[in-house]
Coordinates of C-alpha atoms in Angstrom, one line a residue:
Chain A
M1 CA 42.1 30.8 10.3
L2 CA 40.8 28.6 7.6
D3 CA 39.8 25.5 9.6
L4 CA 40.4 22.3 7.7
G5 CA 38.3 20.1 10.3
L6 CA 35.1 20.7 8.7
Y7 CA 36.7 20.0 5.3
N8 CA 34.8 17.2 4.7
Y9 CA 31.4 18.8 5.7
W10 CA 31.8 21.3 2.9
V11 CA 32.5 18.6 0.2
V12 CA 29.5 17.1 1.5
I13 CA 27.4 20.0 1.1
F14 CA 28.7 20.6 -2.0
L15 CA 27.7 17.5 -3.5
M16 CA 24.3 17.5 -2.4
M17 CA 23.5 20.8 -3.7
T18 CA 25.3 19.5 -7.0
G19 CA 22.7 16.7 -6.8
L20 CA 19.8 18.8 -5.6
Y21 CA 20.7 21.4 -8.8
V22 CA 20.5 18.8 -11.3
V23 CA 17.5 17.7 -9.7
I24 CA 15.7 20.8 -9.6
S25 CA 17.2 22.2 -13.2
R26 CA 17.4 19.1 -15.4
G27 CA 14.7 18.3 -17.5
N28 CA 16.2 14.7 -18.6
L29 CA 14.7 12.2 -16.2
I30 CA 18.2 10.0 -16.1
K31 CA 20.0 13.4 -15.1
K32 CA 17.7 13.4 -12.7
V33 CA 18.0 9.8 -11.1
I34 CA 21.6 10.5 -11.5
G35 CA 21.3 13.7 -9.4
L36 CA 19.6 11.6 -6.8
N37 CA 22.3 9.1 -6.6
I38 CA 25.1 12.1 -6.3
F39 CA 22.7 13.3 -3.4
Q40 CA 22.7 9.8 -1.6
V41 CA 26.0 9.7 -2.0
S42 CA 26.8 12.6 -0.4
V43 CA 24.3 11.5 2.5
I44 CA 26.5 8.5 2.9
M45 CA 29.8 10.3 2.8
F46 CA 28.1 12.5 5.7
Y47 CA 27.1 10.0 8.3
V48 CA 30.5 8.0 7.4
S49 CA 32.8 10.9 7.8
M50 CA 31.1 11.8 11.4
G51 CA 31.6 8.3 12.7
K52 CA 35.1 8.4 11.9
V53 CA 37.9 9.0 15.3
R54 CA 40.7 10.3 15.3
G55 CA 43.6 7.1 15.4
G56 CA 40.4 5.1 15.4
T57 CA 40.5 1.6 13.1
A58 CA 37.7 -0.3 11.3
P59 CA 35.2 -1.8 13.5
I60 CA 36.5 -5.1 13.5
L61 CA 37.8 -6.5 17.4
A62 CA 41.2 -7.6 17.7
E63 CA 43.7 -8.0 20.0
G64 CA 45.5 -4.6 21.4
I65 CA 43.5 -2.0 19.5
E66 CA 42.1 0.1 21.9
V67 CA 40.6 2.5 19.6
Y68 CA 37.5 2.1 16.8
S69 CA 35.5 4.1 14.7
N70 CA 31.8 4.9 15.1
P71 CA 30.0 1.4 14.0
L72 CA 26.7 2.4 14.2
P73 CA 26.7 4.9 10.7
H74 CA 28.3 2.2 8.9
V75 CA 25.4 -0.2 9.8
L76 CA 22.8 2.5 8.9
M77 CA 24.5 3.3 5.8
L78 CA 25.4 -0.8 4.3
T79 CA 21.9 -1.2 4.1
A80 CA 20.9 2.2 2.8
I81 CA 23.2 1.8 -0.2
V82 CA 21.6 -1.2 -1.4
V83 CA 18.1 -0.3 -0.3
G84 CA 19.1 3.2 -2.9
V85 CA 19.8 0.7 -5.5
A86 CA 17.0 -1.3 -5.9
T87 CA 14.2 2.0 -5.6
S88 CA 16.6 3.4 -8.1
A89 CA 15.9 0.8 -10.1
V90 CA 11.9 1.3 -9.8
A91 CA 13.1 5.1 -11.0
L92 CA 14.5 3.6 -13.9
A93 CA 12.0 1.2 -14.6
L94 CA 9.4 4.1 -14.3
I95 CA 11.3 5.8 -16.8
V96 CA 11.2 2.8 -19.4
R97 CA 7.9 2.9 -19.1
I98 CA 7.5 6.5 -19.6
K99 CA 9.7 6.4 -22.8
E100 CA 7.4 3.7 -23.9
A101 CA 4.2 5.7 -23.6
Y102 CA 5.5 9.2 -24.5
G103 CA 8.5 8.9 -26.8
T104 CA 10.4 11.0 -24.6
I105 CA 12.4 11.4 -21.3
E106 CA 11.9 15.2 -21.5
E107 CA 10.4 16.9 -19.0
D108 CA 8.9 19.5 -21.3
E109 CA 8.5 17.2 -24.1
I110 CA 6.2 15.1 -22.1
R111 CA 4.1 17.9 -21.1
V112 CA 4.0 18.9 -24.7
V113 CA 2.5 15.4 -25.2
E114 CA 0.4 15.4 -22.7
G115 CA -1.2 18.8 -23.8
E116 CA -2.1 17.5 -27.3
E117 CA -3.5 14.6 -26.0
E118 CA -5.7 16.7 -23.7
A119 CA -6.6 18.9 -27.0
R120 CA -7.8 16.1 -28.5
Chain B
M1 CA 45.9 21.5 12.1
S2 CA 46.5 18.4 10.8
D3 CA 42.5 17.2 11.5
L4 CA 42.6 15.7 7.8
P5 CA 45.0 14.0 6.3
G6 CA 46.2 14.8 2.9
I7 CA 44.4 11.4 1.5
H8 CA 40.9 12.7 2.7
L9 CA 42.2 16.3 1.2
V10 CA 42.6 14.7 -1.8
L11 CA 40.3 12.3 -2.9
F12 CA 37.0 14.5 -1.3
T13 CA 38.5 17.2 -3.7
F14 CA 38.6 14.4 -6.8
L15 CA 34.8 13.8 -5.7
A16 CA 33.9 17.4 -6.0
V17 CA 35.5 17.6 -9.3
I18 CA 34.0 14.5 -10.6
A19 CA 30.7 15.2 -9.4
I20 CA 30.7 18.7 -11.7
A21 CA 31.8 17.1 -14.9
V22 CA 29.0 14.4 -14.5
I23 CA 26.5 17.3 -14.3
R24 CA 28.2 19.3 -17.1
L25 CA 28.0 16.3 -19.6
K26 CA 25.9 16.3 -22.4
D27 CA 26.2 12.5 -23.2
L28 CA 24.6 10.7 -20.8
F29 CA 26.5 7.2 -21.4
A30 CA 29.6 9.4 -20.3
A31 CA 27.7 10.5 -17.5
V32 CA 27.1 7.1 -16.3
M33 CA 30.6 5.8 -16.6
L34 CA 31.6 8.9 -15.0
M35 CA 29.5 8.2 -12.2
G36 CA 30.8 4.4 -11.8
I37 CA 34.1 6.5 -11.3
F38 CA 32.7 8.2 -8.9
S39 CA 31.7 5.4 -6.7
L40 CA 34.7 3.4 -6.8
L41 CA 36.4 7.3 -5.1
S42 CA 33.4 7.2 -2.7
A43 CA 34.8 3.6 -1.9
S44 CA 38.6 4.3 -1.0
L45 CA 37.5 7.3 1.1
F46 CA 34.7 5.1 2.8
T47 CA 38.1 3.0 3.5
V48 CA 40.4 5.7 4.6
M49 CA 37.6 6.3 6.8
D50 CA 37.3 3.1 8.6
A51 CA 34.5 2.0 7.2
V52 CA 35.6 -1.5 5.7
D53 CA 31.9 -2.4 5.1
V54 CA 30.5 0.3 3.9
A55 CA 33.5 0.7 1.0
F56 CA 33.0 -2.7 0.1
T57 CA 29.3 -2.7 -0.8
E58 CA 29.6 0.7 -2.0
A59 CA 32.3 -0.8 -4.7
A60 CA 30.1 -3.5 -5.5
V61 CA 27.0 -1.7 -6.0
G62 CA 28.0 1.6 -6.9
A63 CA 30.2 0.6 -9.4
G64 CA 28.9 -2.2 -10.4
I65 CA 25.1 -3.0 -10.5
S66 CA 24.4 0.8 -10.6
T67 CA 26.0 1.3 -13.5
I68 CA 25.0 -1.5 -15.3
L69 CA 21.0 -1.1 -14.2
M70 CA 22.1 2.9 -15.9
L71 CA 23.5 1.8 -19.1
A72 CA 20.5 -1.0 -19.4
T73 CA 17.8 2.3 -19.1
L74 CA 19.9 3.7 -21.4
A75 CA 19.9 1.5 -24.0
L76 CA 15.9 1.3 -23.8
T77 CA 15.8 4.9 -23.5
D78 CA 17.8 7.8 -25.1
S79 CA 21.5 7.9 -24.4
E80 CA 22.0 11.8 -25.2
E81 CA 20.4 14.8 -23.7
H82 CA 18.4 17.1 -25.6
P83 CA 20.6 20.7 -25.6
A84 CA 17.2 22.3 -26.3
H85 CA 16.1 21.9 -22.7
N86 CA 19.2 22.1 -21.2
R87 CA 19.6 25.9 -21.3
F88 CA 21.4 27.5 -17.9
R89 CA 18.7 28.7 -15.4
V90 CA 19.3 31.1 -12.3
V91 CA 16.4 30.2 -9.9
P92 CA 17.6 26.8 -9.8
L93 CA 21.1 27.9 -9.0
L94 CA 20.2 30.9 -6.8
A95 CA 18.0 28.5 -4.5
V96 CA 20.5 25.7 -4.3
L97 CA 23.4 28.5 -3.5
A98 CA 21.3 29.9 -0.5
T99 CA 20.7 26.6 1.0
G100 CA 24.1 25.0 0.4
G101 CA 25.6 28.8 2.0
A102 CA 23.1 28.0 5.1
L103 CA 24.5 24.6 5.6
V104 CA 28.0 25.8 5.6
Y105 CA 26.9 28.2 8.3
A106 CA 25.2 25.8 10.2
T107 CA 28.8 23.6 9.7
F108 CA 30.7 25.9 12.2
D109 CA 28.7 24.4 15.0
M110 CA 29.9 20.6 13.9
P111 CA 32.1 18.7 16.0
R112 CA 35.7 18.5 13.9
Y113 CA 36.4 15.5 11.7
G114 CA 37.6 12.5 14.0
D115 CA 37.0 14.6 17.1
P116 CA 36.2 11.8 19.8
S117 CA 34.4 14.1 22.1
A118 CA 31.6 14.3 19.3
P119 CA 28.1 13.6 20.8
I120 CA 27.5 10.6 17.7
H121 CA 30.4 9.0 20.0
H122 CA 28.6 8.7 23.1
Y123 CA 25.1 7.6 23.1
V124 CA 24.8 3.9 21.9
A125 CA 27.9 3.5 20.2
P126 CA 30.1 2.5 22.9
H127 CA 27.8 0.3 24.3
Y128 CA 27.9 -2.0 21.0
L129 CA 32.1 -1.3 20.9
E130 CA 32.2 -2.7 24.6
H131 CA 29.6 -5.3 25.0
T132 CA 29.7 -7.2 21.4
D133 CA 32.3 -9.3 22.5
D134 CA 30.2 -10.9 25.7
D135 CA 27.0 -10.7 24.1
I136 CA 27.4 -11.7 20.5
G137 CA 30.5 -13.2 20.3
V138 CA 31.9 -12.2 16.9
P139 CA 34.4 -10.0 15.8
N140 CA 32.5 -7.9 13.2
I141 CA 30.7 -4.9 15.3
V142 CA 29.1 -4.0 12.1
T143 CA 27.6 -7.8 11.3
A144 CA 26.6 -7.9 15.3
V145 CA 24.5 -4.6 14.9
L146 CA 23.5 -5.0 11.7
A147 CA 21.8 -8.6 12.1
S148 CA 21.6 -9.1 16.0
Y149 CA 21.5 -5.4 17.9
R150 CA 19.3 -3.9 14.9
G151 CA 18.1 -7.3 13.5
Y152 CA 14.3 -5.3 12.9
D153 CA 15.8 -2.8 11.0
T154 CA 17.4 -5.0 8.7
W155 CA 14.4 -7.0 8.1
G156 CA 12.9 -3.9 7.1
E157 CA 15.5 -3.2 4.8
T158 CA 15.5 -6.7 3.1
T159 CA 11.5 -6.5 2.7
V160 CA 12.0 -3.0 1.0
I161 CA 14.4 -4.6 -1.2
L162 CA 11.2 -7.2 -2.0
T163 CA 8.9 -4.9 -2.5
A164 CA 11.4 -2.9 -4.9
C165 CA 11.9 -6.3 -7.1
V166 CA 8.1 -6.1 -6.9
G167 CA 8.0 -3.1 -8.0
V168 CA 10.1 -3.3 -11.0
L169 CA 8.5 -6.8 -11.9
L170 CA 4.9 -5.0 -12.0
L171 CA 6.4 -2.2 -14.4
L172 CA 8.2 -4.0 -16.6
G173 CA 8.0 -7.8 -16.6
G174 CA 4.5 -7.5 -18.1
H175 CA 4.6 -8.4 -22.2
A176 CA 1.9 -5.2 -23.4
V177 CA 3.4 -2.1 -24.4
V178 CA 1.4 1.0 -23.6
E179 CA 1.2 3.3 -26.9
R180 CA -1.5 5.3 -26.2
F181 CA 0.3 8.4 -25.6
R182 CA 3.1 7.9 -28.6
R183 CA 3.6 11.0 -30.4
T184 CA 4.4 8.8 -34.1
T185 CA 1.4 7.3 -34.1
P186 CA -1.8 9.8 -33.1
G187 CA -5.1 8.7 -32.4
Q188 CA -5.0 5.4 -34.0
E189 CA -7.5 3.9 -31.9
D190 CA -9.4 4.2 -28.3
G191 CA -9.9 7.9 -28.8
E192 CA -11.4 8.4 -25.0
Chain C
M1 CA 28.7 -12.5 -29.8
T2 CA 31.1 -15.3 -31.4
S3 CA 33.5 -11.9 -31.5
H4 CA 34.0 -11.7 -27.9
V5 CA 36.3 -15.0 -27.9
I6 CA 38.6 -13.3 -25.3
L7 CA 36.1 -12.0 -22.9
R8 CA 33.8 -15.5 -23.1
V9 CA 37.0 -17.5 -22.5
L10 CA 38.3 -15.1 -19.4
L11 CA 34.7 -15.0 -18.1
K12 CA 34.3 -18.6 -17.7
L13 CA 37.5 -18.4 -15.5
L14 CA 36.4 -15.8 -12.9
I15 CA 32.6 -16.3 -13.0
P16 CA 33.7 -19.5 -10.9
V17 CA 35.8 -17.3 -8.9
I18 CA 33.6 -14.5 -8.1
M19 CA 30.7 -16.6 -7.4
L20 CA 33.1 -18.5 -4.5
F21 CA 34.3 -14.9 -3.3
A22 CA 30.3 -13.8 -2.9
L23 CA 30.1 -17.3 -1.0
Y24 CA 33.2 -16.7 1.1
V25 CA 32.3 -13.2 1.8
Q26 CA 28.9 -14.5 2.9
F27 CA 30.5 -16.8 5.5
H28 CA 32.9 -15.0 6.4
G29 CA 31.2 -11.6 7.2
D30 CA 30.9 -12.4 11.5
Y31 CA 35.1 -12.4 11.3
G32 CA 36.1 -9.6 8.6
P33 CA 34.0 -7.2 6.4
G34 CA 31.6 -8.6 4.4
G35 CA 27.6 -10.0 5.2
G36 CA 24.3 -10.8 3.3
F37 CA 24.3 -7.3 1.4
Q38 CA 27.7 -7.5 0.1
A39 CA 27.7 -11.3 -0.9
G40 CA 24.3 -10.9 -2.5
V41 CA 25.7 -8.0 -4.6
I42 CA 28.7 -9.8 -5.6
F43 CA 26.5 -13.0 -6.1
G44 CA 24.2 -10.9 -8.5
A45 CA 27.0 -9.1 -10.2
G46 CA 28.4 -12.6 -11.2
M47 CA 24.8 -14.0 -12.9
I48 CA 24.5 -10.5 -14.7
L49 CA 27.9 -10.6 -15.9
Y50 CA 27.0 -14.3 -17.2
A51 CA 23.8 -13.1 -19.2
L52 CA 26.0 -9.9 -20.5
I53 CA 28.6 -11.9 -22.0
F54 CA 26.7 -15.2 -23.2
G55 CA 23.4 -13.6 -24.2
L56 CA 19.9 -13.5 -22.0
E57 CA 18.5 -16.6 -23.3
P58 CA 21.4 -18.8 -21.9
A59 CA 21.3 -17.1 -18.7
L60 CA 17.9 -17.5 -18.3
R61 CA 17.9 -21.3 -19.0
V62 CA 20.7 -20.9 -16.0
F63 CA 19.3 -19.2 -13.5
S64 CA 15.2 -19.3 -14.4
P65 CA 13.2 -16.7 -13.4
N66 CA 10.8 -18.5 -11.6
V67 CA 13.4 -20.0 -9.0
L68 CA 14.9 -16.4 -8.6
R69 CA 11.6 -15.2 -7.7
T70 CA 11.0 -17.8 -5.3
L71 CA 14.3 -17.0 -3.8
V72 CA 13.4 -13.3 -3.2
A73 CA 10.6 -14.5 -1.0
A74 CA 12.4 -17.2 0.0
G75 CA 15.3 -15.0 1.9
V76 CA 12.4 -12.6 3.2
M77 CA 10.3 -15.7 4.7
L78 CA 13.8 -17.0 6.2
Y79 CA 14.7 -13.8 8.0
G80 CA 11.3 -13.9 9.2
G81 CA 11.2 -17.6 9.7
V82 CA 14.3 -17.2 12.5
G83 CA 12.3 -14.4 14.3
V84 CA 9.3 -16.7 14.3
A85 CA 11.7 -19.8 15.4
T86 CA 13.0 -17.6 18.4
I87 CA 9.8 -16.4 19.8
L88 CA 9.0 -20.9 19.6
F89 CA 11.9 -21.1 21.2
G90 CA 10.9 -18.7 24.5
G91 CA 12.4 -15.9 23.6
N92 CA 11.9 -12.6 22.0
F93 CA 11.0 -11.8 18.0
L94 CA 15.1 -11.9 16.7
D95 CA 16.4 -13.2 20.3
Y96 CA 18.8 -15.4 18.7
D97 CA 20.0 -16.2 22.2
V98 CA 17.6 -19.0 22.8
L99 CA 18.7 -21.1 19.2
A100 CA 21.2 -23.0 21.5
H101 CA 22.2 -23.8 24.6
D102 CA 24.9 -21.4 24.8
P103 CA 23.9 -17.8 24.1
H104 CA 27.1 -17.0 21.7
H105 CA 26.3 -20.2 19.7
G106 CA 22.5 -18.8 19.2
Q107 CA 23.8 -15.5 18.1
H108 CA 26.5 -17.2 15.7
L109 CA 23.2 -19.6 14.3
G110 CA 21.2 -16.4 14.4
I111 CA 23.2 -14.2 12.4
L112 CA 24.5 -16.8 9.9
L113 CA 21.0 -17.7 9.0
V114 CA 19.8 -14.0 9.0
E115 CA 22.7 -13.2 6.6
L116 CA 22.0 -16.1 4.5
G117 CA 18.5 -14.7 4.3
V118 CA 19.6 -11.4 3.1
G119 CA 22.0 -12.9 0.4
L120 CA 19.6 -14.9 -1.0
T121 CA 17.0 -12.1 -1.6
V122 CA 19.6 -9.8 -2.4
A123 CA 21.2 -11.5 -5.1
A124 CA 17.7 -13.0 -6.6
V125 CA 16.6 -9.3 -6.3
M126 CA 19.4 -7.7 -8.4
A127 CA 19.9 -10.6 -11.5
T128 CA 16.0 -10.6 -11.6
I129 CA 15.9 -6.6 -12.0
F130 CA 18.7 -6.9 -14.7
F131 CA 17.1 -9.5 -16.5
T132 CA 13.6 -7.9 -16.4
F133 CA 15.0 -4.8 -17.7
A134 CA 17.2 -6.5 -20.5
G135 CA 14.1 -9.0 -21.6
R136 CA 12.3 -5.9 -22.1
G137 CA 15.1 -4.5 -24.8
R138 CA 14.0 -8.0 -26.4
T139 CA 10.2 -7.9 -26.5
D140 CA 9.9 -4.2 -27.6
A141 CA 12.4 -4.6 -30.4

């Protein structure tokens, strides 16, 4: 029988592998950063979906509510998102510098330019 | 059988479809815009998974700031992926399929979605849920854990953001543009 | 620039609302969803929106880069300062109970200040990063 209780993990794994595939197979550096973003969202999705409790509500204390979802993954992922955008800004800044120095953001072409530079 | 409500199924599937569209697009501009939609979709998914704070952050960061930063980078570099470097490769696909298969095999030992008896709900989380009202007196448990119980963590994260800002300023804040390696002007000066 | 009349007029109405909403998210984070990280990002988005529509030069006149860089550090300093203050009051690092006579009040005060520090840093960092990227385009061209 198909157990849909694991569907969230499967989608997380699918997204993770999509991100990984982009990172290892594409030569374009911006595409790689996009792949890393997809990977990051998948990890966040993994944590948050583990924190869900059936029949629970958002972890904000209120009268007459007994079941809350787990607040701990929310806290960890909340900070991870903001740190993630700050670090990907560093990655994008590096890409801008690479473009300025080599005139391209394709990995193969960068290698060609470096080869020419060494041959000279 | 209805462990996973229909809305979750639909949103998860949309997410997977958009991820495929993003990696297939050659036009980086369109890919970045799709990433905005991807973030917004995941934000709605976080909302239905009760993580309202995370959804809030993801909607503001993913659909706002990170899209803008990507577009700024595209304006400074190329907005098109060169098709010559984009041919289909078998080895990465096989590696990814093998890793994904192993991970899917591992999920069969995982607790089911929304299972209240999962180990994650029986360690420190009940402590936070029960004692926040007495210890902190703040209704939003996420804020209480973030700023008080795990204040050290959050201080570290804030420092990471500061460091990232310093890094960007060091990389892009200066005026000089290094043109040593630029291919269009080969060997103008300083031949090392 | 002059052709975006509708955007300019609408954003003149929208940007104050966005910034007000950021402040609401900042100081209402104890009671509802929100907090320093979200408020900082929303406030930063407001500043970036201003720069997108009215141009980088006017935006840099309004949000001076030096002030922003000071705020980046000031936020982290405020966070750490609260920790040092709790030590001086005789508690542990970041143990807000000692900040006021009543532990609950101390916790409220501590969380408010700490979230303010986070909000300041995040807002200033987001704006600084965007202005740096946008400024790069100017000098390079």
